[in-house]
Amino acid sequence: MDITPVFNEILRKHGATPVQRHPFRPEDLDSFLQEAYRINTHITELTNHLRAIRQPYLSVAHPPRRKHNTDSTLPHLNNHHDRKYLSDKDKTAIDANAKQLLRELHATLRNLSEAANLRESTASQISSAKRARGGLGALGRWAAGGGLTRKSPEEEREEEERRTVKLHRESVIYYLQRKLEMAGEVQREMMDVRLSREVEKSKSVLARARGFVVPEDVAPDGSLGGGYGGQSRQGFRGASSRRGAGDVERKDVNQTLDPEQLQLFAEENQTMLKHYEDTLDQVRSAERSLYEISELQNTLAVNLDTQAAQIDQLVQDSFSTAENVGSGNKELKRASERKSTARMVFYGTCAFCFTLVVWDLLI
């Protein structure tokens, strides 16, 4: 329940400024977060598109013969949201474009991670170089009782800020990689289901074709050749239990079937053969696509494991840094309270020099 209006009304009664929503604009963010938001938008659009076309993509029904005024190349993966039927060419184009987009997003994420690591290492080197040129600052730390290599509270704070930013960016990259892996899983699952349905469809077509007795060797020229045929005009039904019949049986079949029926069997054989060849090509293409997506998912899984380990290490480092900063502040406070040897030497030297100057003036 949103109680902001009630709270604002109470503020107005007391003469205070009402609470206003902060306008969120990605262009006001740094370059890293802008690129991260852009990648996240592309991943979300890809996932939503795949889920929107899931039903027509997995359908094995033949599309109507009318033409669709859409681009089959799918340059932006947004041409099939209102389609109820998709041809094999459209499905293949969807697979190719989805895989290409997954590869591009993976490469962009890798470049973003490398750029973030480069920024962090550069900032660390600049801080180390600035600290090395400390000069009197290092001498002051030594005179105050601290070591030359001890970091000041400001330096500790800057280092903690850099570590926090690094942890945040590592978490963003991990989230995007996990989301990209889920999008690849959606694509792989759809292709797997499509492949299994195509195989089942081919099996059902073959089972229906086996319900009819067909000459064993029907050739396209009308003679007897090999293969199964479809339903003839006279409908020879039953199952053929003998193969390689003799010449007498073949002559009986030739006498029973007229040339039109033999030609019909030949055409059906050719149609069946072409159908199985097309199905085999689709299966091989789907297998290649599944293999490529599996490789991409394996790469993403390895990156996610590495990223998770780095994030855990950064979290542990942040905890240890907080403890070190706290103990360092306590030591600095104790060192400032007690008289150190370096401070006594410094004050003694100053007093001796002042005494020499006064003595020289008096003499």
Coordinates of C-alpha atoms in Angstrom, one line a residue:
M1 CA 0.0 0.0 0.0
D2 CA 1.4 3.4 -1.1
I3 CA 1.0 5.9 1.8
T4 CA 3.0 8.6 0.1
P5 CA 0.0 10.9 -0.5
V6 CA -1.0 10.7 3.1
F7 CA 2.5 11.4 4.2
N8 CA 2.7 14.4 1.8
E9 CA -0.6 15.8 3.2
I10 CA 0.9 15.6 6.7
L11 CA 4.0 17.4 5.5
R12 CA 1.9 20.2 3.9
K13 CA 0.0 20.7 7.2
H14 CA 3.3 21.3 9.0
G15 CA 4.7 23.5 6.3
A16 CA 7.3 21.0 5.0
T17 CA 8.1 20.2 1.4
P18 CA 6.3 17.2 0.1
V19 CA 8.1 14.1 -1.0
Q20 CA 8.8 14.0 -4.7
R21 CA 9.8 11.1 -6.8
H22 CA 13.3 11.2 -8.1
P23 CA 13.2 11.1 -11.9
F24 CA 15.3 8.2 -13.1
R25 CA 17.2 8.9 -16.3
P26 CA 19.8 6.3 -17.5
E27 CA 21.6 9.1 -19.4
D28 CA 22.6 10.6 -16.1
L29 CA 24.4 7.5 -15.1
D30 CA 28.0 6.6 -15.8
S31 CA 29.0 4.9 -19.0
F32 CA 29.2 1.4 -17.4
L33 CA 25.6 1.5 -16.1
Q34 CA 24.4 3.0 -19.4
E35 CA 25.9 0.1 -21.3
A36 CA 24.6 -2.4 -18.7
Y37 CA 21.0 -1.0 -19.1
R38 CA 21.3 -1.3 -22.8
I39 CA 22.4 -4.9 -22.6
N40 CA 19.6 -5.7 -20.2
T41 CA 17.0 -4.2 -22.5
H42 CA 18.2 -6.3 -25.4
I43 CA 18.2 -9.5 -23.3
T44 CA 14.7 -8.7 -22.1
E45 CA 13.4 -8.1 -25.6
L46 CA 14.9 -11.3 -26.8
T47 CA 13.4 -13.4 -24.0
N48 CA 10.0 -11.8 -24.5
H49 CA 10.1 -12.3 -28.2
L50 CA 11.0 -16.0 -27.8
R51 CA 8.2 -16.5 -25.4
A52 CA 5.7 -14.7 -27.6
I53 CA 6.4 -16.8 -30.6
R54 CA 6.7 -20.1 -28.7
Q55 CA 3.3 -21.5 -29.8
P56 CA 3.6 -20.8 -33.6
Y57 CA 7.2 -21.8 -33.5
L58 CA 6.5 -25.2 -32.0
S59 CA 3.4 -25.9 -34.1
V60 CA 3.8 -28.6 -36.7
A61 CA 0.7 -27.5 -38.7
H62 CA 1.4 -26.3 -42.2
P63 CA 0.9 -22.6 -42.7
P64 CA -1.8 -21.4 -45.2
R65 CA -0.7 -20.8 -48.7
R66 CA -1.4 -17.0 -48.6
K67 CA 1.7 -14.8 -48.5
H68 CA 2.6 -12.7 -45.5
N69 CA 4.0 -9.2 -46.0
T70 CA 6.9 -9.7 -43.5
D71 CA 10.6 -9.9 -43.8
S72 CA 11.8 -13.5 -43.4
T73 CA 15.3 -12.4 -42.5
L74 CA 14.1 -11.1 -39.1
P75 CA 16.7 -8.4 -38.6
H76 CA 15.2 -7.3 -35.4
L77 CA 13.3 -10.4 -34.2
N78 CA 10.0 -8.6 -34.1
N79 CA 8.1 -9.7 -37.2
H80 CA 6.2 -12.7 -35.9
H81 CA 4.3 -11.6 -32.8
D82 CA 1.0 -11.7 -34.5
R83 CA 1.6 -14.7 -36.6
K84 CA -0.3 -18.0 -36.0
Y85 CA 1.8 -20.0 -38.4
L86 CA 5.5 -20.1 -39.2
S87 CA 7.1 -21.8 -42.1
D88 CA 10.3 -23.9 -41.8
K89 CA 12.2 -21.0 -43.4
D90 CA 10.9 -18.6 -40.8
K91 CA 11.8 -20.9 -37.9
T92 CA 15.3 -21.4 -39.3
A93 CA 15.7 -17.6 -39.6
I94 CA 14.5 -17.2 -36.0
D95 CA 17.0 -19.7 -34.8
A96 CA 19.9 -18.1 -36.7
N97 CA 19.0 -14.5 -35.6
A98 CA 18.5 -15.6 -32.0
K99 CA 21.9 -17.4 -31.9
Q100 CA 23.6 -14.4 -33.5
L101 CA 22.1 -12.0 -30.9
L102 CA 23.1 -14.3 -28.1
R103 CA 26.7 -14.3 -29.4
E104 CA 26.8 -10.5 -29.7
L105 CA 25.4 -10.0 -26.2
H106 CA 27.9 -12.4 -24.8
A107 CA 30.8 -10.6 -26.5
T108 CA 29.4 -7.2 -25.3
L109 CA 29.3 -8.5 -21.7
R110 CA 32.8 -9.7 -22.0
N111 CA 34.0 -6.3 -23.3
L112 CA 32.1 -4.6 -20.5
S113 CA 33.7 -6.8 -17.9
E114 CA 37.2 -6.1 -19.3
A115 CA 36.6 -2.4 -19.4
A116 CA 35.5 -2.4 -15.7
N117 CA 38.6 -4.3 -14.7
L118 CA 40.7 -1.9 -16.7
R119 CA 39.1 1.1 -14.9
E120 CA 39.7 -0.5 -11.5
S121 CA 43.3 -1.3 -12.2
T122 CA 44.0 2.2 -13.6
A123 CA 42.4 3.9 -10.5
S124 CA 44.5 1.7 -8.2
Q125 CA 47.7 2.5 -10.1
I126 CA 46.9 6.3 -9.9
S127 CA 46.3 6.0 -6.2
S128 CA 49.5 4.2 -5.6
A129 CA 51.5 6.7 -7.7
K130 CA 49.9 9.6 -5.8
R131 CA 50.8 7.9 -2.5
A132 CA 54.3 7.4 -3.7
R133 CA 54.7 11.1 -4.3
G134 CA 53.4 11.9 -0.8
G135 CA 56.7 13.5 0.3
L136 CA 56.1 15.5 3.4
G137 CA 52.9 13.6 4.0
A138 CA 54.9 10.4 4.5
L139 CA 57.3 12.3 6.8
G140 CA 54.4 13.7 8.7
R141 CA 53.0 10.1 9.2
W142 CA 56.4 9.0 10.4
A143 CA 56.7 11.9 12.8
A144 CA 53.2 11.2 14.1
G145 CA 54.2 7.7 15.1
G146 CA 52.9 5.9 12.0
G147 CA 55.0 3.9 9.5
L148 CA 56.0 5.1 6.1
T149 CA 53.7 2.5 4.4
R150 CA 50.7 3.1 6.7
K151 CA 47.7 4.4 4.8
S152 CA 45.9 7.5 6.0
P153 CA 42.2 7.4 6.8
E154 CA 41.5 9.2 3.5
E155 CA 43.4 6.7 1.5
E156 CA 41.7 3.8 3.3
R157 CA 38.3 5.5 2.5
E158 CA 39.2 5.8 -1.2
E159 CA 40.4 2.2 -1.4
E160 CA 37.1 1.1 0.2
E161 CA 35.1 3.2 -2.3
R162 CA 37.0 1.6 -5.2
R163 CA 36.4 -1.9 -3.8
T164 CA 32.6 -1.2 -3.3
V165 CA 32.3 0.1 -6.9
K166 CA 34.1 -3.0 -8.1
L167 CA 31.9 -5.3 -6.1
H168 CA 28.8 -3.5 -7.5
R169 CA 30.0 -3.8 -11.1
E170 CA 30.9 -7.4 -10.7
S171 CA 27.4 -8.0 -9.4
V172 CA 25.8 -6.2 -12.3
I173 CA 27.8 -8.3 -14.8
Y174 CA 26.9 -11.5 -12.9
Y175 CA 23.2 -10.6 -13.1
L176 CA 23.4 -9.9 -16.8
Q177 CA 25.3 -13.1 -17.5
R178 CA 22.7 -15.1 -15.5
K179 CA 19.9 -13.4 -17.5
L180 CA 21.6 -14.1 -20.8
E181 CA 22.0 -17.8 -19.8
M182 CA 18.3 -18.0 -19.1
A183 CA 17.5 -16.5 -22.5
G184 CA 19.8 -19.1 -24.1
E185 CA 18.0 -21.8 -22.1
V186 CA 14.6 -20.6 -23.5
Q187 CA 16.0 -20.8 -27.0
R188 CA 17.6 -24.2 -26.5
E189 CA 14.4 -25.7 -24.9
M190 CA 12.3 -24.4 -27.8
M191 CA 14.6 -25.9 -30.4
D192 CA 14.7 -29.2 -28.5
V193 CA 10.9 -29.4 -28.4
R194 CA 10.7 -28.5 -32.1
L195 CA 13.2 -31.2 -33.0
S196 CA 11.3 -33.9 -31.0
R197 CA 8.0 -32.9 -32.5
E198 CA 9.4 -33.1 -36.0
V199 CA 10.7 -36.5 -35.3
E200 CA 7.4 -37.7 -33.9
K201 CA 5.6 -36.2 -36.9
S202 CA 7.9 -38.2 -39.3
K203 CA 7.2 -41.3 -37.3
S204 CA 3.5 -40.8 -37.6
V205 CA 3.7 -40.3 -41.3
L206 CA 5.7 -43.4 -41.7
A207 CA 3.2 -45.4 -39.5
R208 CA 0.3 -44.3 -41.7
A209 CA 2.2 -45.2 -44.8
R210 CA 2.8 -48.7 -43.6
G211 CA -0.9 -49.3 -43.4
F212 CA -1.1 -50.0 -47.1
V213 CA 0.3 -52.8 -49.3
V214 CA 2.7 -51.3 -51.8
P215 CA 4.7 -52.9 -54.6
E216 CA 8.2 -53.4 -53.4
D217 CA 10.0 -52.1 -56.4
V218 CA 7.9 -49.3 -58.1
A219 CA 10.1 -47.1 -60.2
P220 CA 9.2 -43.7 -61.7
D221 CA 9.0 -45.2 -65.2
G222 CA 6.1 -47.5 -64.2
S223 CA 8.1 -50.6 -63.6
L224 CA 8.4 -52.2 -60.2
G225 CA 10.9 -50.4 -57.9
G226 CA 11.7 -50.2 -54.2
G227 CA 9.9 -48.3 -51.4
Y228 CA 6.4 -47.8 -49.8
G229 CA 3.6 -46.1 -51.5
G230 CA 0.4 -44.4 -50.5
Q231 CA -3.2 -45.3 -51.0
S232 CA -4.1 -46.5 -54.5
R233 CA -7.5 -46.1 -56.2
Q234 CA -8.5 -49.7 -55.4
G235 CA -6.9 -49.4 -51.9
F236 CA -4.7 -52.5 -51.4
R237 CA -4.9 -52.8 -47.7
G238 CA -3.1 -55.0 -45.2
A239 CA 0.5 -55.6 -44.3
S240 CA 3.1 -57.1 -46.7
S241 CA 4.9 -59.9 -44.9
R242 CA 7.0 -61.1 -47.8
R243 CA 9.8 -59.3 -49.5
G244 CA 11.6 -60.3 -52.6
A245 CA 8.7 -62.1 -54.3
G246 CA 9.2 -64.0 -57.4
D247 CA 8.6 -63.0 -61.0
V248 CA 5.2 -64.6 -61.0
E249 CA 3.9 -62.4 -58.1
R250 CA 5.4 -59.3 -59.8
K251 CA 3.6 -60.1 -63.0
D252 CA 0.4 -60.5 -61.0
V253 CA 0.9 -57.0 -59.6
N254 CA 1.7 -55.6 -63.0
Q255 CA -1.4 -57.1 -64.4
T256 CA -3.5 -55.9 -61.4
L257 CA -2.3 -52.3 -61.5
D258 CA -2.8 -50.1 -64.5
P259 CA -0.1 -47.6 -65.6
E260 CA -1.8 -44.8 -63.9
Q261 CA -1.7 -46.6 -60.5
L262 CA 2.0 -47.4 -61.0
Q263 CA 2.7 -43.8 -61.8
L264 CA 0.8 -42.7 -58.7
F265 CA 2.9 -45.1 -56.6
A266 CA 6.0 -43.7 -58.2
E267 CA 5.0 -40.1 -57.5
E268 CA 4.1 -40.9 -53.9
N269 CA 7.4 -42.6 -53.4
Q270 CA 9.2 -39.5 -54.7
T271 CA 7.1 -37.2 -52.4
M272 CA 7.7 -39.4 -49.4
L273 CA 11.5 -39.5 -50.1
K274 CA 11.6 -35.7 -50.5
H275 CA 9.7 -35.3 -47.2
Y276 CA 12.1 -37.5 -45.3
E277 CA 15.1 -35.7 -46.9
D278 CA 13.7 -32.3 -45.8
T279 CA 13.0 -33.7 -42.3
L280 CA 16.5 -35.0 -42.1
D281 CA 17.9 -31.7 -43.1
Q282 CA 15.8 -30.0 -40.4
V283 CA 16.9 -32.4 -37.8
R284 CA 20.6 -31.9 -38.7
S285 CA 20.2 -28.1 -38.7
A286 CA 18.4 -28.2 -35.3
E287 CA 21.2 -30.5 -33.9
R288 CA 23.9 -28.1 -35.0
S289 CA 22.0 -25.2 -33.5
L290 CA 21.5 -27.0 -30.2
Y291 CA 25.2 -27.8 -30.1
E292 CA 26.2 -24.2 -30.7
I293 CA 23.7 -23.0 -28.0
S294 CA 25.0 -25.7 -25.6
E295 CA 28.6 -24.4 -26.2
L296 CA 27.5 -20.8 -25.5
Q297 CA 25.7 -21.9 -22.3
N298 CA 28.7 -23.8 -21.1
T299 CA 30.9 -20.7 -21.6
L300 CA 28.3 -18.6 -19.7
A301 CA 28.2 -21.2 -16.9
V302 CA 32.0 -21.1 -16.6
N303 CA 32.0 -17.3 -16.6
L304 CA 29.2 -17.3 -14.0
D305 CA 31.2 -19.6 -11.7
T306 CA 34.3 -17.4 -12.0
Q307 CA 32.2 -14.3 -11.5
A308 CA 30.6 -15.8 -8.4
A309 CA 34.0 -16.7 -6.9
Q310 CA 35.3 -13.2 -7.5
I311 CA 32.2 -11.6 -5.9
D312 CA 32.6 -13.8 -2.8
Q313 CA 36.3 -12.9 -2.6
L314 CA 35.4 -9.2 -2.9
V315 CA 32.8 -9.5 -0.2
Q316 CA 35.3 -11.2 2.1
D317 CA 37.9 -8.5 1.3
S318 CA 35.4 -5.8 2.1
F319 CA 34.7 -7.3 5.5
S320 CA 38.4 -7.6 6.2
T321 CA 39.0 -4.1 5.0
A322 CA 36.3 -2.7 7.3
E323 CA 38.0 -4.5 10.2
N324 CA 41.4 -3.3 9.2
V325 CA 40.2 0.3 8.9
G326 CA 38.6 0.1 12.3
S327 CA 41.8 -1.3 13.9
G328 CA 43.9 1.2 12.0
N329 CA 41.9 4.1 13.3
K330 CA 42.2 2.7 16.8
E331 CA 46.0 2.4 16.4
L332 CA 46.2 5.9 15.0
K333 CA 44.3 7.2 18.0
R334 CA 46.5 5.4 20.4
A335 CA 49.6 6.6 18.6
S336 CA 48.4 10.2 18.7
E337 CA 47.8 9.9 22.5
R338 CA 51.1 8.5 23.5
K339 CA 54.5 10.1 23.1
S340 CA 56.4 8.2 20.4
T341 CA 60.2 8.1 19.9
A342 CA 60.0 9.8 16.6
R343 CA 58.0 12.7 18.0
M344 CA 60.4 13.1 20.9
V345 CA 63.4 13.1 18.5
F346 CA 61.7 15.7 16.4
Y347 CA 60.8 18.0 19.3
G348 CA 64.3 17.5 20.8
T349 CA 65.9 18.4 17.5
C350 CA 63.8 21.5 17.1
A351 CA 64.6 22.6 20.7
F352 CA 68.3 22.0 20.2
C353 CA 68.3 24.0 16.9
F354 CA 66.4 26.9 18.6
T355 CA 68.9 26.8 21.5
L356 CA 71.8 27.1 19.1
V357 CA 70.2 30.0 17.3
V358 CA 69.6 31.9 20.5
W359 CA 73.1 31.1 21.8
D360 CA 74.6 32.4 18.6
L361 CA 72.6 35.6 18.9
L362 CA 73.6 36.2 22.5
I363 CA 77.3 35.6 21.8

